[in-house]
Tab-separated table of N, CA and C in Angstrom:
chain	number	residue	atom	x	y	z
A	1	MET	N	0.700	-1.081	-0.129
A	1	MET	CA	-0.053	0.028	-0.014
A	1	MET	C	0.741	1.388	0.176
A	2	VAL	N	0.553	2.235	-0.797
A	2	VAL	CA	1.315	3.381	-0.764
A	2	VAL	C	0.995	4.408	0.309
A	3	GLU	N	1.840	5.099	0.908
A	3	GLU	CA	2.153	5.413	2.000
A	3	GLU	C	1.687	7.249	1.536
A	4	ILE	N	0.880	7.883	1.781
A	4	ILE	CA	0.479	9.333	1.552
A	4	ILE	C	1.536	10.146	2.279
A	5	THR	N	1.817	11.206	2.168
A	5	THR	CA	2.631	11.905	2.835
A	5	THR	C	2.238	13.327	3.034
A	6	GLU	N	1.560	14.042	2.048
A	6	GLU	CA	1.256	15.046	2.023
A	6	GLU	C	-0.047	15.432	1.006
A	7	LEU	N	-0.744	16.739	1.255
A	7	LEU	CA	-1.767	16.984	0.273
A	7	LEU	C	-1.001	17.995	-0.739
A	8	GLY	N	-1.047	17.465	-2.033
A	8	GLY	CA	-0.657	18.241	-3.112
A	8	GLY	C	-1.538	19.475	-3.470
A	9	TYR	N	-3.119	19.112	-3.689
A	9	TYR	CA	-3.904	20.166	-4.010
A	9	TYR	C	-5.465	19.412	-3.921
A	10	ILE	N	-6.284	20.415	-3.828
A	10	ILE	CA	-7.734	19.753	-3.773
A	10	ILE	C	-8.269	20.729	-4.967
A	11	GLY	N	-9.354	20.256	-5.721
A	11	GLY	CA	-10.055	21.343	-6.441
A	11	GLY	C	-11.587	20.993	-6.243
A	12	ILE	N	-12.382	22.124	-6.090
A	12	ILE	CA	-13.820	22.449	-5.708
A	12	ILE	C	-14.211	22.960	-6.879
A	13	SER	N	-15.499	22.037	-7.240
A	13	SER	CA	-16.359	22.666	-8.181
A	13	SER	C	-17.414	23.424	-7.074
A	14	VAL	N	-17.738	24.869	-7.814
A	14	VAL	CA	-18.784	25.693	-6.928
A	14	VAL	C	-19.770	26.548	-7.953
A	15	SER	N	-20.692	26.617	-7.226
A	15	SER	CA	-21.446	27.612	-8.216
A	15	SER	C	-21.456	28.990	-7.878
A	16	ASP	N	-21.286	29.428	-6.711
A	16	ASP	CA	-20.765	30.899	-6.334
A	16	ASP	C	-19.313	31.268	-6.169
A	17	ALA	N	-18.700	31.388	-6.921
A	17	ALA	CA	-17.093	31.632	-7.154
A	17	ALA	C	-16.704	33.011	-6.225
A	18	GLU	N	-17.613	33.612	-6.325
A	18	GLU	CA	-17.316	35.044	-5.652
A	18	GLU	C	-17.361	34.843	-4.112
A	19	ALA	N	-18.487	34.209	-3.804
A	19	ALA	CA	-18.686	33.596	-2.096
A	19	ALA	C	-17.798	32.922	-1.670
A	20	TRP	N	-17.206	31.997	-2.388
A	20	TRP	CA	-15.976	31.390	-2.331
A	20	TRP	C	-14.586	31.917	-2.141
A	21	LYS	N	-14.629	32.682	-2.913
A	21	LYS	CA	-13.316	33.691	-2.904
A	21	LYS	C	-13.347	34.494	-1.594
A	22	ALA	N	-14.373	35.262	-1.196
A	22	ALA	CA	-14.485	36.188	-0.229
A	22	ALA	C	-14.319	35.249	1.100
A	23	TYR	N	-15.121	33.944	1.145
A	23	TYR	CA	-14.749	33.483	2.128
A	23	TYR	C	-13.647	33.079	2.482
A	24	ALA	N	-12.880	32.556	1.448
A	24	ALA	CA	-11.287	32.023	1.526
A	24	ALA	C	-10.355	32.896	2.104
A	25	THR	N	-10.464	34.329	1.371
A	25	THR	CA	-9.653	35.143	1.414
A	25	THR	C	-9.958	35.997	2.796
A	26	GLU	N	-11.165	36.330	3.117
A	26	GLU	CA	-11.216	37.456	4.244
A	26	GLU	C	-11.558	36.460	5.394
A	27	VAL	N	-12.381	35.258	5.511
A	27	VAL	CA	-12.153	34.301	6.591
A	27	VAL	C	-11.460	33.676	6.909
A	28	VAL	N	-11.026	32.695	6.071
A	28	VAL	CA	-9.891	31.473	6.358
A	28	VAL	C	-8.365	32.257	6.303
A	29	GLY	N	-8.278	33.332	5.404
A	29	GLY	CA	-7.026	33.813	5.385
A	29	GLY	C	-6.107	33.323	4.269
A	30	PHE	N	-6.647	32.500	3.139
A	30	PHE	CA	-5.846	31.981	2.076
A	30	PHE	C	-5.531	32.973	1.289
A	31	GLU	N	-4.700	33.006	0.575
A	31	GLU	CA	-3.882	33.814	-0.505
A	31	GLU	C	-4.576	33.654	-1.893
A	32	LEU	N	-5.352	34.504	-2.572
A	32	LEU	CA	-5.583	34.585	-4.064
A	32	LEU	C	-4.363	34.713	-4.880
A	33	VAL	N	-3.982	33.686	-5.271
A	33	VAL	CA	-2.876	33.661	-6.424
A	33	VAL	C	-2.762	33.607	-7.945
A	34	GLU	N	-4.107	33.534	-8.249
A	34	GLU	CA	-4.307	33.815	-9.871
A	34	GLU	C	-5.570	33.114	-9.912
A	35	GLU	N	-6.271	33.869	-11.189
A	35	GLU	CA	-7.319	33.940	-11.598
A	35	GLU	C	-7.421	33.677	-13.111
A	36	ASP	N	-8.219	32.468	-13.672
A	36	ASP	CA	-8.240	32.092	-15.015
A	36	ASP	C	-9.448	32.735	-15.448
A	37	GLY	N	-9.965	33.845	-16.084
A	37	GLY	CA	-11.172	33.882	-16.419
A	37	GLY	C	-11.629	33.306	-17.677
A	38	GLU	N	-10.798	32.570	-18.174
A	38	GLU	CA	-11.320	31.758	-19.563
A	38	GLU	C	-11.841	30.306	-19.166
A	39	THR	N	-11.362	30.160	-18.019
A	39	THR	CA	-11.623	28.595	-17.424
A	39	THR	C	-12.335	28.621	-16.276
A	40	ASP	N	-12.877	29.881	-15.788
A	40	ASP	CA	-13.942	30.355	-14.438
A	40	ASP	C	-13.014	29.358	-13.610
A	41	ARG	N	-11.819	29.503	-13.170
A	41	ARG	CA	-11.098	28.807	-12.122
A	41	ARG	C	-10.409	30.016	-11.463
A	42	PHE	N	-10.073	29.770	-10.134
A	42	PHE	CA	-8.995	30.574	-9.162
A	42	PHE	C	-8.420	29.724	-8.415
A	43	TYR	N	-7.175	30.234	-7.954
A	43	TYR	CA	-6.257	29.492	-7.168
A	43	TYR	C	-5.760	29.925	-5.729
A	44	LEU	N	-5.802	29.358	-4.738
A	44	LEU	CA	-5.538	29.557	-3.437
A	44	LEU	C	-4.416	28.940	-2.881
A	45	ARG	N	-3.659	29.695	-1.814
A	45	ARG	CA	-2.933	28.808	-1.201
A	45	ARG	C	-2.500	29.535	0.117
A	46	MET	N	-2.071	28.477	1.022
A	46	MET	CA	-1.666	29.019	2.526
A	46	MET	C	-0.200	28.607	2.747
A	47	ASP	N	0.495	28.554	1.980
A	47	ASP	CA	2.114	28.168	2.508
A	47	ASP	C	2.847	28.364	0.873
A	48	GLU	N	4.120	27.863	0.529
A	48	GLU	CA	4.957	28.196	-0.384
A	48	GLU	C	4.657	27.666	-1.587
A	49	MET	N	3.662	26.729	-1.562
A	49	MET	CA	3.326	26.174	-2.990
A	49	MET	C	2.335	27.275	-3.757
A	50	HIS	N	2.638	26.890	-5.051
A	50	HIS	CA	1.909	27.915	-5.936
A	50	HIS	C	0.151	27.847	-5.703
A	51	HIS	N	0.010	27.093	-5.577
A	51	HIS	CA	-1.767	26.524	-4.843
A	51	HIS	C	-1.768	25.414	-4.095
A	52	ARG	N	-3.142	25.501	-3.232
A	52	ARG	CA	-3.424	24.082	-2.466
A	52	ARG	C	-4.646	23.862	-2.686
A	53	ILE	N	-5.615	24.963	-3.311
A	53	ILE	CA	-6.813	24.433	-3.713
A	53	ILE	C	-7.146	25.475	-4.903
A	54	VAL	N	-7.627	24.655	-5.789
A	54	VAL	CA	-8.469	25.373	-6.922
A	54	VAL	C	-9.816	25.434	-7.013
A	55	VAL	N	-10.202	26.479	-7.377
A	55	VAL	CA	-11.826	26.466	-7.047
A	55	VAL	C	-12.246	26.817	-8.485
A	56	ILE	N	-13.244	25.786	-9.289
A	56	ILE	CA	-13.777	26.191	-10.606
A	56	ILE	C	-15.227	26.097	-10.568
A	57	THR	N	-15.718	27.380	-11.389
A	57	THR	CA	-17.210	27.556	-11.199
A	57	THR	C	-17.717	26.704	-12.352
A	58	VAL	N	-18.818	25.684	-11.776
A	58	VAL	CA	-19.594	24.766	-12.725
A	58	VAL	C	-20.678	24.828	-12.834
A	59	GLY	N	-21.446	25.703	-11.692
A	59	GLY	CA	-22.965	25.621	-11.576
A	59	GLY	C	-23.365	24.626	-10.424
A	60	VAL	N	-22.485	23.894	-9.490
A	60	VAL	CA	-22.796	23.112	-8.528
A	60	VAL	C	-21.754	22.943	-7.397
A	61	ASP	N	-22.320	22.558	-6.571
A	61	ASP	CA	-21.157	22.698	-5.465
A	61	ASP	C	-20.524	21.137	-5.099
A	62	ASP	N	-19.419	20.956	-5.478
A	62	ASP	CA	-19.039	19.379	-5.282
A	62	ASP	C	-17.544	19.161	-5.243
A	63	ASP	N	-16.830	18.199	-4.713
A	63	ASP	CA	-15.468	17.832	-4.470
A	63	ASP	C	-15.005	17.524	-5.939
A	64	THR	N	-13.950	17.541	-6.676
A	64	THR	CA	-13.958	17.150	-8.032
A	64	THR	C	-12.249	16.334	-7.904
A	65	VAL	N	-11.349	16.811	-7.644
A	65	VAL	CA	-10.094	16.404	-7.659
A	65	VAL	C	-9.008	16.422	-6.077
A	66	VAL	N	-8.514	15.684	-5.898
A	66	VAL	CA	-7.745	15.597	-4.636
A	66	VAL	C	-6.424	14.899	-5.250
A	67	HIS	N	-5.475	15.810	-5.474
A	67	HIS	CA	-3.832	15.234	-5.678
A	67	HIS	C	-3.137	14.995	-4.599
A	68	LEU	N	-2.964	13.697	-4.558
A	68	LEU	CA	-1.923	13.687	-3.020
A	68	LEU	C	-0.571	13.220	-3.288
A	69	ILE	N	0.309	13.626	-2.580
A	69	ILE	CA	1.909	13.341	-2.890
A	69	ILE	C	2.146	12.106	-1.940
A	70	HIS	N	2.634	11.199	-2.546
A	70	HIS	CA	3.067	10.075	-1.703
A	70	HIS	C	4.807	9.522	-1.853
A	71	ALA	N	5.269	9.223	-1.111
A	71	ALA	CA	6.687	8.529	-0.699
A	71	ALA	C	7.222	7.673	-1.787
């Protein structure tokens, strides 16, 4: 069995991107690092990595992607 050592990133599908952006940056304290208007997504981080969370606007709220780093 593969041992997971850390979280790479998580992707979340949302219906209200602006609400998520406000909550993530103003309440939780994540840094908004990039917005891609062509694909309706934005990237958040809380450490030195480029991003830990990608939020994708698709009209429904759902978890879509989890990328785990293993040894």
